[in-house]
Amino acid sequence: KHLKNTMKLILKILKWIGKIFASLIILILISGLCFRLFSSKPVPPGKLVDVDGTKLHIRTEGEKNDLPTIILEAGSGNDTDVFHWIVEGLKKNIRVVSYDREGKWFSESSKDSITSDFYAHQLHKLLEKNGEKPPYILVGHSMGGPYNRIFRDLYPNEVKALVFLDSSHPEQWKRLAENGLFEKNQITLIKSLSILADMGILGVYNKITNPKPKIDNLPKDCQIRKLKLISHSGDVYRRYLKANIINNDILLRASQSSSLDSLPILVFTAKKQYGDSEIWFEMQKELKELSTKGKQFYMDANHGSIITKKENAEIINKEILLLAETIE
């Protein structure tokens, strides 16, 4: 009889735990729904331009003049804000354009089939539609470098120089013995975060915990904007997964681009690397040697702070402006 009463008590406790757990889940789901319904989507800092039915986010600073226009190409996981200090330092003297590739951050996803040449063609149409005119100097950070190499290959007469900011190399995954942009466990996490963001649960969590953004070198408004966008929906996370899928095709296509001959090239390399530094430095040197007019600069920075830290951006900007003023 004592055992029977104990079992009944245990079952009763388990039932209450189950009810509490179910109530918590319902509360979380309702909170997420309310967040989705009543929270305002962050406003793009630039404008949206329709390119073949896809609205792309573009930002322009500085007046058009006799100098080439600077086109900034971000890496796989970044947006236009990552170039804040680059833009701030250049816009007084030169026209600067930054944008989000399709599906990234404030740009819509394209319904077209994606080829390795697609992004260069889409950017070209975006620039034309926004009234931008060549010549251009293409500045690419991380994976932005290979995208720029493809653009230059397709539109060689419009590009006067390339600037690589700790840029990716076509053979980097093989030579660094890495699997790609993300490991399997990271992909699982990104998929989970995309679902939680779509449900509004991530937004509620961020509201409660008020996390500090990781890129502490950028102004507060840039950091808040990024945090709001990743809290609002899972689109940003899904674009990470898409970038992971297309990454190898982009790197392969960049490796097949035609010779740069004597095209002016600036290569900025971060000294602080997470992987094998010597292999990375070797690949960075190879980027410089793509042209007979290549120059390389080693920066006291890591892969991100090479552009997000104001002091580093100032060094880069000085060289870019000098390049723009002396280019033929």
mmCIF file of C-alpha atoms in Angstrom:
data_model
loop_
_atom_site.group_PDB
_atom_site.id
_atom_site.type_symbol
_atom_site.label_atom_id
_atom_site.label_comp_id
_atom_site.label_asym_id
_atom_site.label_seq_id
_atom_site.Cartn_x
_atom_site.Cartn_y
_atom_site.Cartn_z
ATOM 1 C CA LYS A 1 0.000 0.000 0.000
ATOM 2 C CA HIS A 2 2.847 2.390 0.861
ATOM 3 C CA LEU A 3 4.478 1.591 -2.532
ATOM 4 C CA LYS A 4 1.160 2.248 -4.293
ATOM 5 C CA ASN A 5 0.820 5.659 -2.655
ATOM 6 C CA THR A 6 4.425 6.513 -3.541
ATOM 7 C CA MET A 7 3.800 5.596 -7.207
ATOM 8 C CA LYS A 8 0.650 7.727 -7.264
ATOM 9 C CA LEU A 9 2.575 10.671 -5.824
ATOM 10 C CA ILE A 10 5.349 10.265 -8.402
ATOM 11 C CA LEU A 11 2.797 10.107 -11.251
ATOM 12 C CA LYS A 12 1.083 13.199 -9.875
ATOM 13 C CA ILE A 13 4.405 15.099 -9.732
ATOM 14 C CA LEU A 14 5.277 13.983 -13.289
ATOM 15 C CA LYS A 15 1.865 15.193 -14.500
ATOM 16 C CA TRP A 16 2.445 18.596 -12.925
ATOM 17 C CA ILE A 17 5.943 18.790 -14.411
ATOM 18 C CA GLY A 18 4.441 17.897 -17.804
ATOM 19 C CA LYS A 19 1.783 20.601 -17.450
ATOM 20 C CA ILE A 20 4.354 23.209 -16.408
ATOM 21 C CA PHE A 21 6.633 22.192 -19.305
ATOM 22 C CA ALA A 22 3.728 22.338 -21.807
ATOM 23 C CA SER A 23 2.661 25.743 -20.438
ATOM 24 C CA LEU A 24 6.210 27.062 -20.849
ATOM 25 C CA ILE A 25 6.325 25.866 -24.457
ATOM 26 C CA ILE A 26 2.965 27.515 -25.207
ATOM 27 C CA LEU A 27 4.141 30.721 -23.513
ATOM 28 C CA ILE A 28 7.362 30.722 -25.583
ATOM 29 C CA LEU A 29 5.428 30.108 -28.813
ATOM 30 C CA ILE A 30 2.925 32.893 -28.035
ATOM 31 C CA SER A 31 5.777 35.269 -27.114
ATOM 32 C CA GLY A 32 7.506 34.456 -30.404
ATOM 33 C CA LEU A 33 4.288 35.041 -32.352
ATOM 34 C CA CYS A 34 3.769 38.405 -30.631
ATOM 35 C CA PHE A 35 7.345 39.389 -31.469
ATOM 36 C CA ARG A 36 6.761 38.522 -35.138
ATOM 37 C CA LEU A 37 3.470 40.435 -35.210
ATOM 38 C CA PHE A 38 4.422 43.576 -33.325
ATOM 39 C CA SER A 39 8.186 44.089 -33.709
ATOM 40 C CA SER A 40 9.209 46.410 -36.514
ATOM 41 C CA LYS A 41 11.625 45.175 -39.164
ATOM 42 C CA PRO A 42 14.906 47.129 -39.193
ATOM 43 C CA VAL A 43 15.054 49.810 -41.864
ATOM 44 C CA PRO A 44 17.710 49.436 -44.603
ATOM 45 C CA PRO A 45 20.348 52.186 -44.328
ATOM 46 C CA GLY A 46 20.519 52.412 -48.136
ATOM 47 C CA LYS A 47 17.867 51.974 -50.816
ATOM 48 C CA LEU A 48 16.359 48.978 -52.595
ATOM 49 C CA VAL A 49 16.770 48.837 -56.380
ATOM 50 C CA ASP A 50 14.811 46.389 -58.538
ATOM 51 C CA VAL A 51 17.063 44.222 -60.722
ATOM 52 C CA ASP A 52 15.102 41.710 -62.843
ATOM 53 C CA GLY A 53 12.417 41.428 -60.162
ATOM 54 C CA THR A 54 14.808 41.189 -57.197
ATOM 55 C CA LYS A 55 15.167 44.168 -54.853
ATOM 56 C CA LEU A 56 18.841 44.670 -53.992
ATOM 57 C CA HIS A 57 20.123 46.879 -51.192
ATOM 58 C CA ILE A 58 22.671 49.495 -52.277
ATOM 59 C CA ARG A 59 24.393 52.367 -50.431
ATOM 60 C CA THR A 60 26.248 55.218 -52.094
ATOM 61 C CA GLU A 61 28.434 57.903 -50.542
ATOM 62 C CA GLY A 62 30.550 60.674 -52.015
ATOM 63 C CA GLU A 63 30.189 62.728 -55.178
ATOM 64 C CA LYS A 64 31.081 61.445 -58.625
ATOM 65 C CA ASN A 65 34.283 63.026 -59.914
ATOM 66 C CA ASP A 66 37.242 62.257 -62.181
ATOM 67 C CA LEU A 67 38.453 59.435 -59.917
ATOM 68 C CA PRO A 68 37.246 55.830 -60.383
ATOM 69 C CA THR A 69 34.247 54.760 -58.315
ATOM 70 C CA ILE A 70 35.007 52.361 -55.443
ATOM 71 C CA ILE A 71 32.837 49.215 -55.330
ATOM 72 C CA LEU A 72 32.913 47.380 -51.982
ATOM 73 C CA GLU A 73 32.250 43.633 -51.969
ATOM 74 C CA ALA A 74 31.702 41.991 -48.568
ATOM 75 C CA GLY A 75 32.532 38.423 -47.594
ATOM 76 C CA SER A 76 30.030 35.560 -47.282
ATOM 77 C CA GLY A 77 28.636 36.488 -43.879
ATOM 78 C CA ASN A 78 28.830 40.279 -43.860
ATOM 79 C CA ASP A 79 26.761 43.262 -44.933
ATOM 80 C CA THR A 80 27.414 46.867 -45.950
ATOM 81 C CA ASP A 81 27.942 48.026 -42.352
ATOM 82 C CA VAL A 82 31.190 46.064 -42.107
ATOM 83 C CA PHE A 83 32.743 48.703 -44.406
ATOM 84 C CA HIS A 84 31.669 51.627 -42.198
ATOM 85 C CA TRP A 85 35.176 53.008 -41.556
ATOM 86 C CA ILE A 86 36.321 52.393 -45.134
ATOM 87 C CA VAL A 87 33.376 54.434 -46.429
ATOM 88 C CA GLU A 88 33.783 57.168 -43.819
ATOM 89 C CA GLY A 89 37.425 57.639 -44.759
ATOM 90 C CA LEU A 90 36.943 57.685 -48.527
ATOM 91 C CA LYS A 91 33.634 59.449 -49.168
ATOM 92 C CA LYS A 92 35.048 62.995 -48.922
ATOM 93 C CA ASN A 93 37.334 62.378 -51.887
ATOM 94 C CA ILE A 94 35.764 59.647 -53.994
ATOM 95 C CA ARG A 95 32.488 57.933 -54.896
ATOM 96 C CA VAL A 96 31.931 54.766 -52.814
ATOM 97 C CA VAL A 97 29.302 52.069 -53.448
ATOM 98 C CA SER A 98 28.476 49.107 -51.207
ATOM 99 C CA TYR A 99 25.632 46.606 -51.538
ATOM 100 C CA ASP A 100 24.242 43.270 -50.323
ATOM 101 C CA ARG A 101 24.311 40.326 -52.728
ATOM 102 C CA GLU A 102 20.937 38.676 -53.393
ATOM 103 C CA GLY A 103 19.402 37.072 -50.312
ATOM 104 C CA LYS A 104 21.929 38.714 -48.003
ATOM 105 C CA TRP A 105 20.874 41.009 -45.184
ATOM 106 C CA PHE A 106 18.584 43.651 -46.728
ATOM 107 C CA SER A 107 18.541 42.261 -50.292
ATOM 108 C CA GLU A 108 15.793 39.925 -51.499
ATOM 109 C CA SER A 109 16.537 36.381 -52.630
ATOM 110 C CA SER A 110 16.632 35.901 -56.374
ATOM 111 C CA LYS A 111 14.339 33.351 -57.995
ATOM 112 C CA ASP A 112 16.790 32.890 -60.867
ATOM 113 C CA SER A 113 19.029 29.850 -61.146
ATOM 114 C CA ILE A 114 22.401 30.737 -59.636
ATOM 115 C CA THR A 115 25.583 30.223 -61.632
ATOM 116 C CA SER A 116 29.074 31.346 -60.675
ATOM 117 C CA ASP A 117 28.788 34.270 -63.133
ATOM 118 C CA PHE A 118 25.336 35.289 -61.885
ATOM 119 C CA TYR A 119 26.475 37.666 -59.153
ATOM 120 C CA ALA A 120 28.820 39.659 -61.378
ATOM 121 C CA HIS A 121 26.085 40.115 -63.988
ATOM 122 C CA GLN A 122 23.569 41.080 -61.298
ATOM 123 C CA LEU A 123 25.959 43.624 -59.752
ATOM 124 C CA HIS A 124 26.637 45.094 -63.195
ATOM 125 C CA LYS A 125 22.902 45.602 -63.771
ATOM 126 C CA LEU A 126 22.518 47.078 -60.262
ATOM 127 C CA LEU A 127 25.279 49.620 -60.897
ATOM 128 C CA GLU A 128 23.795 50.600 -64.259
ATOM 129 C CA LYS A 129 20.296 50.941 -62.813
ATOM 130 C CA ASN A 130 21.597 53.129 -59.980
ATOM 131 C CA GLY A 131 23.329 55.426 -62.467
ATOM 132 C CA GLU A 132 26.886 54.379 -61.589
ATOM 133 C CA LYS A 133 29.467 54.584 -64.345
ATOM 134 C CA PRO A 134 32.890 52.966 -64.780
ATOM 135 C CA PRO A 135 35.810 53.009 -64.329
ATOM 136 C CA TYR A 136 35.679 51.055 -61.081
ATOM 137 C CA ILE A 137 38.144 49.977 -58.408
ATOM 138 C CA LEU A 138 36.856 46.762 -56.868
ATOM 139 C CA VAL A 139 37.563 46.295 -53.160
ATOM 140 C CA GLY A 140 36.809 42.862 -51.710
ATOM 141 C CA HIS A 141 37.057 41.519 -48.174
ATOM 142 C CA SER A 142 37.350 37.752 -47.595
ATOM 143 C CA MET A 143 35.128 35.975 -50.178
ATOM 144 C CA GLY A 144 34.507 39.383 -51.751
ATOM 145 C CA GLY A 145 37.897 38.984 -53.451
ATOM 146 C CA PRO A 146 36.903 35.983 -55.643
ATOM 147 C CA TYR A 147 33.569 37.662 -56.540
ATOM 148 C CA ASN A 148 35.549 40.693 -57.715
ATOM 149 C CA ARG A 149 37.904 38.545 -59.784
ATOM 150 C CA ILE A 150 34.887 37.118 -61.623
ATOM 151 C CA PHE A 151 33.437 40.609 -62.211
ATOM 152 C CA ARG A 152 36.740 41.833 -63.615
ATOM 153 C CA ASP A 153 36.964 38.752 -65.861
ATOM 154 C CA LEU A 154 33.520 39.482 -67.340
ATOM 155 C CA TYR A 155 33.902 43.285 -67.531
ATOM 156 C CA PRO A 156 37.668 43.871 -67.950
ATOM 157 C CA ASN A 157 37.306 47.292 -69.598
ATOM 158 C CA GLU A 158 35.385 48.693 -66.629
ATOM 159 C CA VAL A 159 37.817 47.710 -63.859
ATOM 160 C CA LYS A 160 40.964 49.775 -63.291
ATOM 161 C CA ALA A 161 42.287 48.045 -60.158
ATOM 162 C CA LEU A 162 41.594 45.363 -57.545
ATOM 163 C CA VAL A 163 42.039 45.622 -53.781
ATOM 164 C CA PHE A 164 42.102 42.407 -51.733
ATOM 165 C CA LEU A 165 41.378 42.767 -47.998
ATOM 166 C CA ASP A 166 42.551 39.505 -46.405
ATOM 167 C CA SER A 167 40.888 37.956 -49.396
ATOM 168 C CA SER A 168 39.991 34.328 -50.010
ATOM 169 C CA HIS A 169 42.162 32.225 -52.308
ATOM 170 C CA PRO A 170 40.692 29.674 -54.763
ATOM 171 C CA GLU A 171 42.667 26.809 -53.180
ATOM 172 C CA GLN A 172 42.229 27.840 -49.550
ATOM 173 C CA TRP A 173 40.099 24.919 -48.306
ATOM 174 C CA LYS A 174 42.392 22.283 -49.787
ATOM 175 C CA ARG A 175 45.599 23.934 -48.664
ATOM 176 C CA LEU A 176 44.313 24.777 -45.187
ATOM 177 C CA ALA A 177 42.803 21.266 -44.867
ATOM 178 C CA GLU A 178 39.365 22.704 -44.048
ATOM 179 C CA ASN A 179 35.902 21.601 -45.200
ATOM 180 C CA GLY A 180 34.565 24.975 -46.312
ATOM 181 C CA LEU A 181 32.857 27.972 -44.762
ATOM 182 C CA PHE A 182 31.105 25.919 -42.071
ATOM 183 C CA GLU A 183 31.626 22.586 -40.325
ATOM 184 C CA LYS A 184 28.720 20.096 -40.069
ATOM 185 C CA ASN A 185 27.914 21.030 -36.459
ATOM 186 C CA GLN A 186 27.862 24.726 -37.423
ATOM 187 C CA ILE A 187 25.426 24.006 -40.269
ATOM 188 C CA THR A 188 23.082 22.230 -37.829
ATOM 189 C CA LEU A 189 23.250 25.243 -35.485
ATOM 190 C CA ILE A 190 22.559 27.697 -38.333
ATOM 191 C CA LYS A 191 19.511 25.668 -39.442
ATOM 192 C CA SER A 192 18.197 25.665 -35.860
ATOM 193 C CA LEU A 193 18.733 29.428 -35.506
ATOM 194 C CA SER A 194 16.869 30.076 -38.769
ATOM 195 C CA ILE A 195 13.813 28.197 -37.423
ATOM 196 C CA LEU A 196 13.962 29.961 -34.034
ATOM 197 C CA ALA A 197 14.278 33.339 -35.782
ATOM 198 C CA ASP A 198 11.270 32.605 -38.041
ATOM 199 C CA MET A 199 9.223 31.682 -34.976
ATOM 200 C CA GLY A 200 10.196 34.922 -33.222
ATOM 201 C CA ILE A 201 11.744 32.974 -30.352
ATOM 202 C CA LEU A 202 15.252 34.245 -31.097
ATOM 203 C CA GLY A 203 13.919 37.799 -31.108
ATOM 204 C CA VAL A 204 12.291 37.312 -27.699
ATOM 205 C CA TYR A 205 15.481 35.739 -26.341
ATOM 206 C CA ASN A 206 17.566 38.690 -27.573
ATOM 207 C CA LYS A 207 15.072 41.151 -26.075
ATOM 208 C CA ILE A 208 15.361 39.474 -22.670
ATOM 209 C CA THR A 209 19.127 38.846 -22.632
ATOM 210 C CA ASN A 210 20.113 42.013 -24.534
ATOM 211 C CA PRO A 211 23.305 40.407 -25.941
ATOM 212 C CA LYS A 212 26.309 42.523 -26.836
ATOM 213 C CA PRO A 213 27.181 42.413 -30.552
ATOM 214 C CA LYS A 214 30.507 40.723 -31.295
ATOM 215 C CA ILE A 215 31.981 43.312 -33.653
ATOM 216 C CA ASP A 216 32.892 45.937 -31.064
ATOM 217 C CA ASN A 217 34.937 48.089 -33.440
ATOM 218 C CA LEU A 218 31.893 49.356 -35.346
ATOM 219 C CA PRO A 219 29.562 52.181 -34.214
ATOM 220 C CA LYS A 220 26.578 51.216 -32.065
ATOM 221 C CA ASP A 221 23.953 51.852 -34.768
ATOM 222 C CA CYS A 222 25.694 49.355 -37.094
ATOM 223 C CA GLN A 223 25.727 46.726 -34.359
ATOM 224 C CA ILE A 224 22.092 47.268 -33.345
ATOM 225 C CA ARG A 225 20.933 47.092 -36.971
ATOM 226 C CA LYS A 226 22.674 43.740 -37.451
ATOM 227 C CA LEU A 227 21.263 42.326 -34.217
ATOM 228 C CA LYS A 228 17.727 43.430 -35.140
ATOM 229 C CA LEU A 229 17.926 41.844 -38.576
ATOM 230 C CA ILE A 230 19.129 38.427 -37.371
ATOM 231 C CA SER A 231 16.412 38.514 -34.682
ATOM 232 C CA HIS A 232 13.616 39.349 -37.103
ATOM 233 C CA SER A 233 13.681 36.336 -39.440
ATOM 234 C CA GLY A 234 15.712 33.314 -40.491
ATOM 235 C CA ASP A 235 16.592 34.752 -43.915
ATOM 236 C CA VAL A 236 20.101 35.823 -42.892
ATOM 237 C CA TYR A 237 20.870 32.324 -41.560
ATOM 238 C CA ARG A 238 19.466 30.632 -44.667
ATOM 239 C CA ARG A 239 21.735 32.834 -46.798
ATOM 240 C CA TYR A 240 24.725 31.550 -44.792
ATOM 241 C CA LEU A 241 23.741 28.024 -45.846
ATOM 242 C CA LYS A 242 23.353 29.097 -49.469
ATOM 243 C CA ALA A 243 26.771 30.773 -49.376
ATOM 244 C CA ASN A 244 28.212 27.506 -48.082
ATOM 245 C CA ILE A 245 26.728 25.588 -51.036
ATOM 246 C CA ILE A 246 27.895 27.994 -53.770
ATOM 247 C CA ASN A 247 31.290 28.729 -52.194
ATOM 248 C CA ASN A 248 33.305 26.108 -54.074
ATOM 249 C CA ASP A 249 31.809 27.119 -57.433
ATOM 250 C CA ILE A 250 32.733 30.760 -56.850
ATOM 251 C CA LEU A 251 36.305 29.865 -55.852
ATOM 252 C CA LEU A 252 36.683 27.573 -58.876
ATOM 253 C CA ARG A 253 35.365 30.249 -61.245
ATOM 254 C CA ALA A 254 37.730 32.838 -59.745
ATOM 255 C CA SER A 255 40.668 30.493 -60.360
ATOM 256 C CA GLN A 256 39.669 30.253 -64.029
ATOM 257 C CA SER A 257 39.599 34.030 -64.568
ATOM 258 C CA SER A 258 41.972 35.449 -67.145
ATOM 259 C CA SER A 259 45.397 36.877 -66.329
ATOM 260 C CA LEU A 260 45.489 40.264 -64.637
ATOM 261 C CA ASP A 261 48.695 41.198 -66.490
ATOM 262 C CA SER A 262 49.680 44.662 -65.246
ATOM 263 C CA LEU A 263 46.392 45.581 -63.550
ATOM 264 C CA PRO A 264 47.193 47.480 -60.319
ATOM 265 C CA ILE A 265 46.536 45.294 -57.259
ATOM 266 C CA LEU A 266 46.716 46.043 -53.537
ATOM 267 C CA VAL A 267 46.775 43.076 -51.144
ATOM 268 C CA PHE A 268 46.217 43.714 -47.427
ATOM 269 C CA THR A 269 46.977 40.682 -45.261
ATOM 270 C CA ALA A 270 46.040 40.256 -41.589
ATOM 271 C CA LYS A 271 48.945 39.002 -39.452
ATOM 272 C CA LYS A 272 46.676 37.336 -36.873
ATOM 273 C CA GLN A 273 45.187 34.213 -38.438
ATOM 274 C CA TYR A 274 43.075 31.460 -36.856
ATOM 275 C CA GLY A 275 44.442 28.669 -39.053
ATOM 276 C CA ASP A 276 47.900 27.987 -40.462
ATOM 277 C CA SER A 277 49.367 31.485 -40.862
ATOM 278 C CA GLU A 278 52.251 30.463 -43.110
ATOM 279 C CA ILE A 279 49.961 28.809 -45.672
ATOM 280 C CA TRP A 280 47.631 31.831 -45.599
ATOM 281 C CA PHE A 281 50.560 34.239 -46.101
ATOM 282 C CA GLU A 282 51.772 32.123 -49.015
ATOM 283 C CA MET A 283 48.354 32.316 -50.686
ATOM 284 C CA GLN A 284 48.151 36.064 -50.063
ATOM 285 C CA LYS A 285 51.516 36.486 -51.777
ATOM 286 C CA GLU A 286 50.147 34.553 -54.757
ATOM 287 C CA LEU A 287 47.252 37.043 -54.983
ATOM 288 C CA LYS A 288 49.780 39.883 -55.171
ATOM 289 C CA GLU A 289 51.636 38.029 -57.919
ATOM 290 C CA LEU A 290 48.516 37.778 -60.098
ATOM 291 C CA SER A 291 49.715 41.062 -61.591
ATOM 292 C CA THR A 292 53.090 42.615 -62.362
ATOM 293 C CA LYS A 293 51.776 45.681 -60.504
ATOM 294 C CA GLY A 294 50.871 44.015 -57.227
ATOM 295 C CA LYS A 295 51.666 45.479 -53.806
ATOM 296 C CA GLN A 296 51.237 43.720 -50.463
ATOM 297 C CA PHE A 297 50.785 45.158 -46.979
ATOM 298 C CA TYR A 298 50.803 43.166 -43.730
ATOM 299 C CA MET A 299 48.375 44.526 -41.130
ATOM 300 C CA ASP A 300 48.427 44.138 -37.341
ATOM 301 C CA ALA A 301 44.866 42.785 -37.407
ATOM 302 C CA ASN A 302 42.766 39.645 -37.667
ATOM 303 C CA HIS A 303 40.444 38.643 -40.525
ATOM 304 C CA GLY A 304 37.615 40.892 -39.292
ATOM 305 C CA SER A 305 39.357 43.818 -37.603
ATOM 306 C CA ILE A 306 41.396 44.507 -40.738
ATOM 307 C CA ILE A 307 38.376 46.545 -41.863
ATOM 308 C CA THR A 308 36.170 46.990 -38.793
ATOM 309 C CA LYS A 309 38.831 48.775 -36.752
ATOM 310 C CA LYS A 310 39.068 52.467 -37.604
ATOM 311 C CA GLU A 311 42.884 52.636 -37.398
ATOM 312 C CA ASN A 312 43.244 49.770 -39.874
ATOM 313 C CA ALA A 313 40.699 51.281 -42.250
ATOM 314 C CA GLU A 314 42.652 54.551 -42.240
ATOM 315 C CA ILE A 315 45.816 52.777 -43.444
ATOM 316 C CA ILE A 316 43.854 50.975 -46.186
ATOM 317 C CA ASN A 317 42.024 54.143 -47.250
ATOM 318 C CA LYS A 318 45.264 56.061 -47.654
ATOM 319 C CA GLU A 319 46.582 53.443 -50.099
ATOM 320 C CA ILE A 320 43.271 53.173 -51.992
ATOM 321 C CA LEU A 321 43.090 56.934 -52.471
ATOM 322 C CA LEU A 322 46.704 57.069 -53.616
ATOM 323 C CA LEU A 323 45.969 54.265 -56.078
ATOM 324 C CA ALA A 324 42.866 56.055 -57.398
ATOM 325 C CA GLU A 325 44.758 59.316 -57.891
ATOM 326 C CA THR A 326 47.709 57.752 -59.732
ATOM 327 C CA ILE A 327 45.811 55.228 -61.855
ATOM 328 C CA GLU A 328 46.006 55.683 -65.613
#
